Amino acid sequence: MFRKVTSAFAALAFSAAVFAGPAFAADDPIVIKFSHVVAENTPKGQMANKFKDMIKERLDGKVKVEVFPNSQLFGDNKVLEAMLLGDVQLAAPSLSKFERYTKSLQIYDLPFLFKDMAAVERFQQSADGQKLLHATSDRGLIGLGYLHNGLKQLSASEPLRVPQDAAGKKFRIMSSDVLAAQFQAVDAVPLKKPFSEVFTLLQTKAIDGQENTWSNIYSKKFFEVQPYITESNHGVLDYMVVTSKEFWLGLPVDIRNEVKATLDEAIKFGNDVADQKAKADRQRIIDSGRSEVIELTDAERSQWVEVMKPVWKEFEEDIGPDLIDAAYNSNM
Ligand code: LMR
């Protein structure tokens, strides 16, 4: 498996040598527009700003990073198309948002697959996990690394303790058929909507609930318009830091290596932020008194697992049973 990954990198390096990428003017800095949808005080927001600062220190005059948070430049439904058109060079969409480009990354949306973030990290760093970073390469998008956010919780207008409590309720989901199936499994109604619309949909009661991480629920103030949050930890919300093949392979080799090394460091920093914010933002929400955090008993949690787990079978053929086994084994 390792050899396969290595040869994938070798193939990329070879195509880099022959690829006629964009020409960069000798005197102008190369501009990397980094577009994302979350607030700046989130793991992704902080990672993007750190990357920008580190590039300024290391490659001033040669490379300039411009960060656009809060869907200012592109929303999550447009950013990958814009990247392929060369209008943005870096993004870190949630792994759930690549479905139009590959089915393999659907693995990350399977409910109750990973028991904690350590298991997610083990899988992502394994040969299988690293190989998935190339899953969109033939569509012109290269994964440069994974960035953590954390496990997802269920927020709603009414308390959700057992699956029947969700029946008939409308939940906003990211653009993923696996997430749609997950909510259909509890007889709820999933609605695919961009992240930028979630607060208003909740506030106007056009939807009843949504699933997200502690840092997104806190930074986008969902907790102010959702009186209940069930600590379900039922799925993972992580990111693939992505660029276009055309841009990446067109960079001068020395610059590309320095940008990649800097990005790796920024990702490590972002992962530490993710770890801290998952705890801190949960506590901030509790302290606000605006939303009650519901902790499930083991018996209640088992009911959610039981009704949602058949979703794995539904997507097994697209994702690959061996890959699902490998991911599941990362829990051990
Ligand atoms: C969402 O749409 O809920 C998330 O993907 C937002 C994000 O980027 O964390």
Short mmCIF file of C-alpha atoms and ligand atoms in Angstrom, two decimals:
data_model
loop_
_atom_site.label_atom_id
_atom_site.label_comp_id
_atom_site.label_asym_id
_atom_site.label_seq_id
_atom_site.Cartn_x
_atom_site.Cartn_y
_atom_site.Cartn_z
CA MET A 1 0.00 0.00 0.00
CA PHE A 2 2.81 2.38 0.93
CA ARG A 3 4.38 1.72 -2.44
CA LYS A 4 1.13 2.64 -4.12
CA VAL A 5 1.06 5.97 -2.28
CA THR A 6 4.69 6.61 -3.13
CA SER A 7 4.08 5.88 -6.77
CA ALA A 8 1.08 8.25 -6.74
CA PHE A 9 3.41 11.01 -5.55
CA ALA A 10 6.01 10.00 -8.14
CA ALA A 11 3.35 10.25 -10.84
CA LEU A 12 2.44 13.72 -9.62
CA ALA A 13 6.09 14.76 -9.61
CA PHE A 14 6.48 13.46 -13.15
CA SER A 15 3.42 15.29 -14.38
CA ALA A 16 4.77 18.39 -12.62
CA ALA A 17 7.84 18.16 -14.80
CA VAL A 18 5.91 17.99 -18.03
CA PHE A 19 2.87 20.04 -17.06
CA ALA A 20 2.56 23.43 -18.67
CA GLY A 21 1.09 25.30 -15.72
CA PRO A 22 0.29 28.99 -15.45
CA ALA A 23 3.21 31.28 -16.13
CA PHE A 24 4.11 33.45 -13.13
CA ALA A 25 5.56 36.88 -13.82
CA ALA A 26 9.10 37.07 -12.43
CA ASP A 27 8.65 40.26 -10.38
CA ASP A 28 5.09 39.94 -9.10
CA PRO A 29 4.40 37.79 -6.06
CA ILE A 30 2.39 34.64 -6.66
CA VAL A 31 -1.01 35.26 -5.07
CA ILE A 32 -2.73 32.42 -3.18
CA LYS A 33 -6.35 33.26 -2.47
CA PHE A 34 -7.56 31.07 0.39
CA SER A 35 -11.35 31.05 0.55
CA HIS A 36 -13.33 29.49 3.38
CA VAL A 37 -16.80 29.63 4.88
CA VAL A 38 -16.22 29.68 8.63
CA ALA A 39 -15.43 32.43 11.14
CA GLU A 40 -11.85 33.47 11.85
CA ASN A 41 -11.98 32.18 15.44
CA THR A 42 -12.37 28.55 14.32
CA PRO A 43 -9.70 25.89 13.67
CA LYS A 44 -9.86 26.52 9.91
CA GLY A 45 -10.00 30.31 10.29
CA GLN A 46 -6.97 30.31 12.58
CA MET A 47 -5.06 27.86 10.43
CA ALA A 48 -5.63 30.01 7.32
CA ASN A 49 -4.42 33.17 9.09
CA LYS A 50 -1.39 31.35 10.50
CA PHE A 51 -0.51 30.08 7.04
CA LYS A 52 -0.77 33.61 5.67
CA ASP A 53 1.54 35.00 8.39
CA MET A 54 4.11 32.22 8.01
CA ILE A 55 4.23 32.65 4.23
CA LYS A 56 4.80 36.37 4.75
CA GLU A 57 7.76 35.61 7.03
CA ARG A 58 9.27 33.01 4.74
CA LEU A 59 8.41 34.03 1.20
CA ASP A 60 7.79 37.76 1.40
CA GLY A 61 7.80 39.32 -2.04
CA LYS A 62 7.58 35.92 -3.72
CA VAL A 63 4.24 34.60 -2.48
CA LYS A 64 1.31 36.45 -0.98
CA VAL A 65 -1.61 34.74 0.75
CA GLU A 66 -4.99 36.47 0.87
CA VAL A 67 -7.56 34.91 3.18
CA PHE A 68 -11.31 35.32 2.63
CA PRO A 69 -13.33 33.94 5.59
CA ASN A 70 -17.11 33.70 6.17
CA SER A 71 -18.04 32.80 2.53
CA GLN A 72 -16.94 36.34 1.54
CA LEU A 73 -15.42 35.19 -1.72
CA PHE A 74 -17.12 31.87 -2.44
CA GLY A 75 -19.70 29.79 -0.61
CA ASP A 76 -19.15 26.09 -0.17
CA ASN A 77 -21.26 25.25 -3.21
CA LYS A 78 -19.05 27.26 -5.56
CA VAL A 79 -15.51 27.19 -4.27
CA LEU A 80 -14.32 24.02 -6.02
CA GLU A 81 -15.69 25.15 -9.38
CA ALA A 82 -14.00 28.52 -8.85
CA MET A 83 -10.75 26.72 -8.04
CA LEU A 84 -10.86 24.81 -11.31
CA LEU A 85 -11.36 28.13 -13.11
CA GLY A 86 -8.31 29.59 -11.35
CA ASP A 87 -10.29 32.16 -9.33
CA VAL A 88 -9.11 30.79 -5.98
CA GLN A 89 -6.03 28.71 -5.19
CA LEU A 90 -6.60 27.21 -1.76
CA ALA A 91 -9.63 26.05 0.22
CA ALA A 92 -10.41 23.53 2.90
CA PRO A 93 -13.98 22.35 2.37
CA SER A 94 -15.43 19.77 4.66
CA LEU A 95 -14.84 16.23 3.38
CA SER A 96 -18.62 15.99 2.92
CA LYS A 97 -18.49 18.55 0.11
CA PHE A 98 -16.46 16.56 -2.43
CA GLU A 99 -19.23 14.18 -3.47
CA ARG A 100 -19.46 15.62 -6.99
CA TYR A 101 -15.77 14.86 -7.49
CA THR A 102 -15.34 11.47 -5.81
CA LYS A 103 -17.37 8.89 -3.96
CA SER A 104 -14.43 7.62 -1.87
CA LEU A 105 -14.43 10.53 0.56
CA GLN A 106 -17.99 9.61 1.51
CA ILE A 107 -16.35 7.28 4.01
CA TYR A 108 -15.88 10.20 6.39
CA ASP A 109 -19.64 10.80 6.56
CA LEU A 110 -20.61 7.29 7.70
CA PRO A 111 -22.35 7.73 11.06
CA PHE A 112 -20.63 6.32 14.16
CA LEU A 113 -17.59 5.09 12.17
CA PHE A 114 -14.93 6.77 14.30
CA LYS A 115 -15.17 6.69 18.08
CA ASP A 116 -12.97 9.78 18.58
CA MET A 117 -10.62 12.18 16.82
CA ALA A 118 -7.59 10.03 17.62
CA ALA A 119 -9.12 7.28 15.47
CA VAL A 120 -9.79 9.79 12.68
CA GLU A 121 -6.17 10.93 12.85
CA ARG A 122 -4.85 7.33 12.78
CA PHE A 123 -6.92 6.55 9.69
CA GLN A 124 -5.98 9.78 7.90
CA GLN A 125 -2.28 9.16 8.48
CA SER A 126 -2.47 5.52 7.34
CA ALA A 127 -1.60 4.58 3.76
CA ASP A 128 -5.34 4.30 2.98
CA GLY A 129 -6.06 7.73 4.42
CA GLN A 130 -3.16 9.34 2.56
CA LYS A 131 -4.24 7.70 -0.69
CA LEU A 132 -7.65 9.34 -0.34
CA LEU A 133 -5.96 12.75 -0.64
CA HIS A 134 -5.52 11.84 -4.33
CA ALA A 135 -9.13 10.78 -4.84
CA THR A 136 -9.98 13.99 -6.71
CA SER A 137 -6.72 14.30 -8.69
CA ASP A 138 -8.25 13.07 -11.94
CA ARG A 139 -10.82 15.87 -11.59
CA GLY A 140 -8.08 18.49 -11.33
CA LEU A 141 -8.06 18.91 -7.53
CA ILE A 142 -5.18 17.85 -5.30
CA GLY A 143 -5.56 17.22 -1.58
CA LEU A 144 -2.57 18.69 0.27
CA GLY A 145 -3.53 17.48 3.72
CA TYR A 146 -6.30 16.93 6.24
CA LEU A 147 -7.32 19.50 8.78
CA HIS A 148 -9.40 18.64 11.82
CA ASN A 149 -12.49 20.31 13.12
CA GLY A 150 -14.08 17.63 15.27
CA LEU A 151 -17.03 15.42 16.01
CA LYS A 152 -20.54 16.60 15.16
CA GLN A 153 -23.40 17.25 17.54
CA LEU A 154 -27.11 17.53 16.82
CA SER A 155 -28.81 20.83 17.59
CA ALA A 156 -32.59 21.24 17.46
CA SER A 157 -35.59 23.27 18.50
CA GLU A 158 -36.73 20.40 20.73
CA PRO A 159 -34.78 17.90 22.84
CA LEU A 160 -33.44 14.91 20.89
CA ARG A 161 -32.76 11.94 23.15
CA VAL A 162 -33.82 8.98 21.05
CA PRO A 163 -34.10 8.65 17.24
CA GLN A 164 -37.90 8.97 17.30
CA ASP A 165 -37.47 12.53 18.62
CA ALA A 166 -35.98 13.50 15.24
CA ALA A 167 -38.77 11.95 13.15
CA GLY A 168 -40.50 14.42 10.84
CA LYS A 169 -38.07 17.25 11.69
CA LYS A 170 -36.14 19.17 9.04
CA PHE A 171 -32.36 19.19 9.36
CA ARG A 172 -29.89 21.18 7.31
CA ILE A 173 -27.10 19.00 5.97
CA MET A 174 -24.00 19.55 3.88
CA SER A 175 -24.15 18.41 0.26
CA SER A 176 -23.71 14.71 0.96
CA ASP A 177 -25.97 11.79 0.10
CA VAL A 178 -24.57 9.86 3.05
CA LEU A 179 -25.71 12.58 5.42
CA ALA A 180 -29.10 12.60 3.70
CA ALA A 181 -29.37 8.83 4.27
CA GLN A 182 -28.30 9.26 7.89
CA PHE A 183 -31.24 11.59 8.61
CA GLN A 184 -33.67 9.54 6.52
CA ALA A 185 -32.72 6.58 8.71
CA VAL A 186 -34.36 8.36 11.66
CA ASP A 187 -37.35 9.45 9.51
CA ALA A 188 -36.18 13.06 9.50
CA VAL A 189 -36.13 15.36 6.47
CA PRO A 190 -32.62 16.37 5.33
CA LEU A 191 -32.12 19.61 3.38
CA LYS A 192 -28.84 20.33 1.59
CA LYS A 193 -28.04 23.99 2.20
CA PRO A 194 -24.87 26.12 2.16
CA PHE A 195 -23.26 26.87 5.51
CA SER A 196 -23.82 30.61 5.06
CA GLU A 197 -27.61 30.11 5.20
CA VAL A 198 -27.82 27.95 8.32
CA PHE A 199 -28.23 30.66 10.96
CA THR A 200 -31.11 32.35 9.13
CA LEU A 201 -32.83 29.04 8.40
CA LEU A 202 -32.69 28.20 12.11
CA GLN A 203 -33.67 31.67 13.27
CA THR A 204 -36.71 31.83 11.00
CA LYS A 205 -37.61 28.24 11.96
CA ALA A 206 -37.56 27.21 8.30
CA ILE A 207 -35.68 24.18 9.63
CA ASP A 208 -35.75 22.46 13.02
CA GLY A 209 -32.14 21.53 13.45
CA GLN A 210 -28.69 20.86 12.07
CA GLU A 211 -25.52 18.91 12.82
CA ASN A 212 -22.18 20.55 13.41
CA THR A 213 -19.09 20.80 15.59
CA TRP A 214 -18.84 22.76 18.82
CA SER A 215 -16.70 25.46 17.22
CA ASN A 216 -19.11 26.02 14.32
CA ILE A 217 -22.16 25.99 16.60
CA TYR A 218 -20.45 28.54 18.82
CA SER A 219 -18.79 30.84 16.26
CA LYS A 220 -21.88 31.07 14.03
CA LYS A 221 -24.16 31.54 17.05
CA PHE A 222 -26.38 28.56 16.20
CA PHE A 223 -26.67 27.94 19.95
CA GLU A 224 -28.52 31.25 20.32
CA VAL A 225 -31.33 30.00 18.08
CA GLN A 226 -31.28 26.30 19.03
CA PRO A 227 -32.40 25.63 22.59
CA TYR A 228 -31.09 22.02 22.63
CA ILE A 229 -27.84 20.41 21.61
CA THR A 230 -27.50 16.64 21.87
CA GLU A 231 -23.92 15.59 22.46
CA SER A 232 -24.14 12.74 19.98
CA ASN A 233 -20.58 12.69 18.55
CA HIS A 234 -22.22 10.75 15.72
CA GLY A 235 -19.93 11.77 12.89
CA VAL A 236 -16.82 13.69 11.97
CA LEU A 237 -16.45 17.08 10.31
CA ASP A 238 -12.94 17.35 8.94
CA TYR A 239 -11.44 19.12 5.96
CA MET A 240 -9.32 18.42 2.93
CA VAL A 241 -6.99 21.29 2.18
CA VAL A 242 -7.23 21.42 -1.57
CA THR A 243 -5.68 23.21 -4.53
CA SER A 244 -5.98 22.91 -8.28
CA LYS A 245 -3.58 20.65 -10.09
CA GLU A 246 -3.00 23.36 -12.67
CA PHE A 247 -1.96 25.93 -10.08
CA TRP A 248 0.06 23.54 -7.92
CA LEU A 249 2.03 21.88 -10.65
CA GLY A 250 2.67 25.23 -12.28
CA LEU A 251 4.51 26.57 -9.20
CA PRO A 252 8.31 26.69 -9.33
CA VAL A 253 9.56 23.60 -7.47
CA ASP A 254 11.40 25.46 -4.69
CA ILE A 255 8.34 27.63 -3.99
CA ARG A 256 6.03 24.64 -4.07
CA ASN A 257 8.16 22.79 -1.54
CA GLU A 258 8.30 25.77 0.82
CA VAL A 259 4.55 26.40 0.52
CA LYS A 260 3.84 22.73 1.26
CA ALA A 261 6.16 22.65 4.29
CA THR A 262 4.53 25.83 5.61
CA LEU A 263 1.08 24.44 5.02
CA ASP A 264 1.97 21.27 6.94
CA GLU A 265 3.01 23.40 9.91
CA ALA A 266 -0.13 25.54 9.69
CA ILE A 267 -2.25 22.36 9.63
CA LYS A 268 -0.54 21.07 12.79
CA PHE A 269 -1.29 24.39 14.43
CA GLY A 270 -4.92 24.22 13.24
CA ASN A 271 -5.29 20.70 14.61
CA ASP A 272 -4.17 21.86 18.06
CA VAL A 273 -6.69 24.70 17.86
CA ALA A 274 -9.40 22.18 16.88
CA ASP A 275 -8.64 20.07 19.90
CA GLN A 276 -8.77 23.02 22.31
CA LYS A 277 -11.84 24.63 20.75
CA ALA A 278 -13.92 21.46 20.83
CA LYS A 279 -13.69 21.61 24.64
CA ALA A 280 -13.65 25.38 25.13
CA ASP A 281 -16.57 26.22 22.81
CA ARG A 282 -18.69 23.44 24.30
CA GLN A 283 -18.13 25.03 27.70
CA ARG A 284 -18.84 28.54 26.38
CA ILE A 285 -22.19 27.32 25.04
CA ILE A 286 -23.08 25.75 28.38
CA ASP A 287 -21.99 28.90 30.24
CA SER A 288 -24.15 31.07 27.97
CA GLY A 289 -27.28 29.37 29.29
CA ARG A 290 -28.85 29.80 25.85
CA SER A 291 -28.85 26.14 24.93
CA GLU A 292 -29.17 23.00 27.00
CA VAL A 293 -26.53 20.35 26.27
CA ILE A 294 -28.10 16.90 26.43
CA GLU A 295 -25.78 14.03 27.33
CA LEU A 296 -27.06 10.67 26.13
CA THR A 297 -27.16 7.59 28.32
CA ASP A 298 -25.48 4.49 26.86
CA ALA A 299 -28.89 2.99 26.15
CA GLU A 300 -30.06 6.12 24.29
CA ARG A 301 -26.87 6.33 22.27
CA SER A 302 -27.15 2.67 21.26
CA GLN A 303 -30.53 3.41 19.73
CA TRP A 304 -29.02 6.09 17.44
CA VAL A 305 -26.22 3.71 16.45
CA GLU A 306 -28.67 0.93 15.71
CA VAL A 307 -30.88 2.96 13.36
CA MET A 308 -28.11 4.87 11.63
CA LYS A 309 -25.55 2.12 11.10
CA PRO A 310 -27.40 0.43 8.18
CA VAL A 311 -26.35 3.51 6.17
CA TRP A 312 -22.87 1.92 5.93
CA LYS A 313 -24.31 -0.95 3.85
CA GLU A 314 -26.07 1.45 1.52
CA PHE A 315 -22.78 3.13 0.53
CA GLU A 316 -20.47 0.13 0.89
CA GLU A 317 -20.23 -0.52 -2.84
CA ASP A 318 -19.30 3.07 -3.71
CA ILE A 319 -16.78 3.46 -0.90
CA GLY A 320 -15.37 -0.07 -0.81
CA PRO A 321 -15.89 -2.56 2.05
CA ASP A 322 -12.12 -2.91 2.67
CA LEU A 323 -11.73 0.81 3.13
CA ILE A 324 -14.63 0.87 5.60
CA ASP A 325 -13.01 -2.01 7.52
CA ALA A 326 -9.68 -0.18 7.59
CA ALA A 327 -11.32 2.98 8.91
CA TYR A 328 -13.28 1.04 11.52
CA ASN A 329 -10.11 -0.74 12.65
CA SER A 330 -8.47 2.61 13.36
CA ASN A 331 -10.69 2.67 16.49
CA MET A 332 -8.69 -0.20 18.03
C1 LMR B 1 -20.73 23.09 7.22
O1 LMR B 1 -21.13 23.38 6.08
O2 LMR B 1 -21.49 22.87 8.17
C2 LMR B 1 -19.25 23.01 7.44
O3 LMR B 1 -18.66 22.38 6.34
C3 LMR B 1 -18.64 24.36 7.59
C4 LMR B 1 -17.16 24.25 7.75
O4 LMR B 1 -16.43 24.50 6.79
O5 LMR B 1 -16.74 23.91 8.86
#
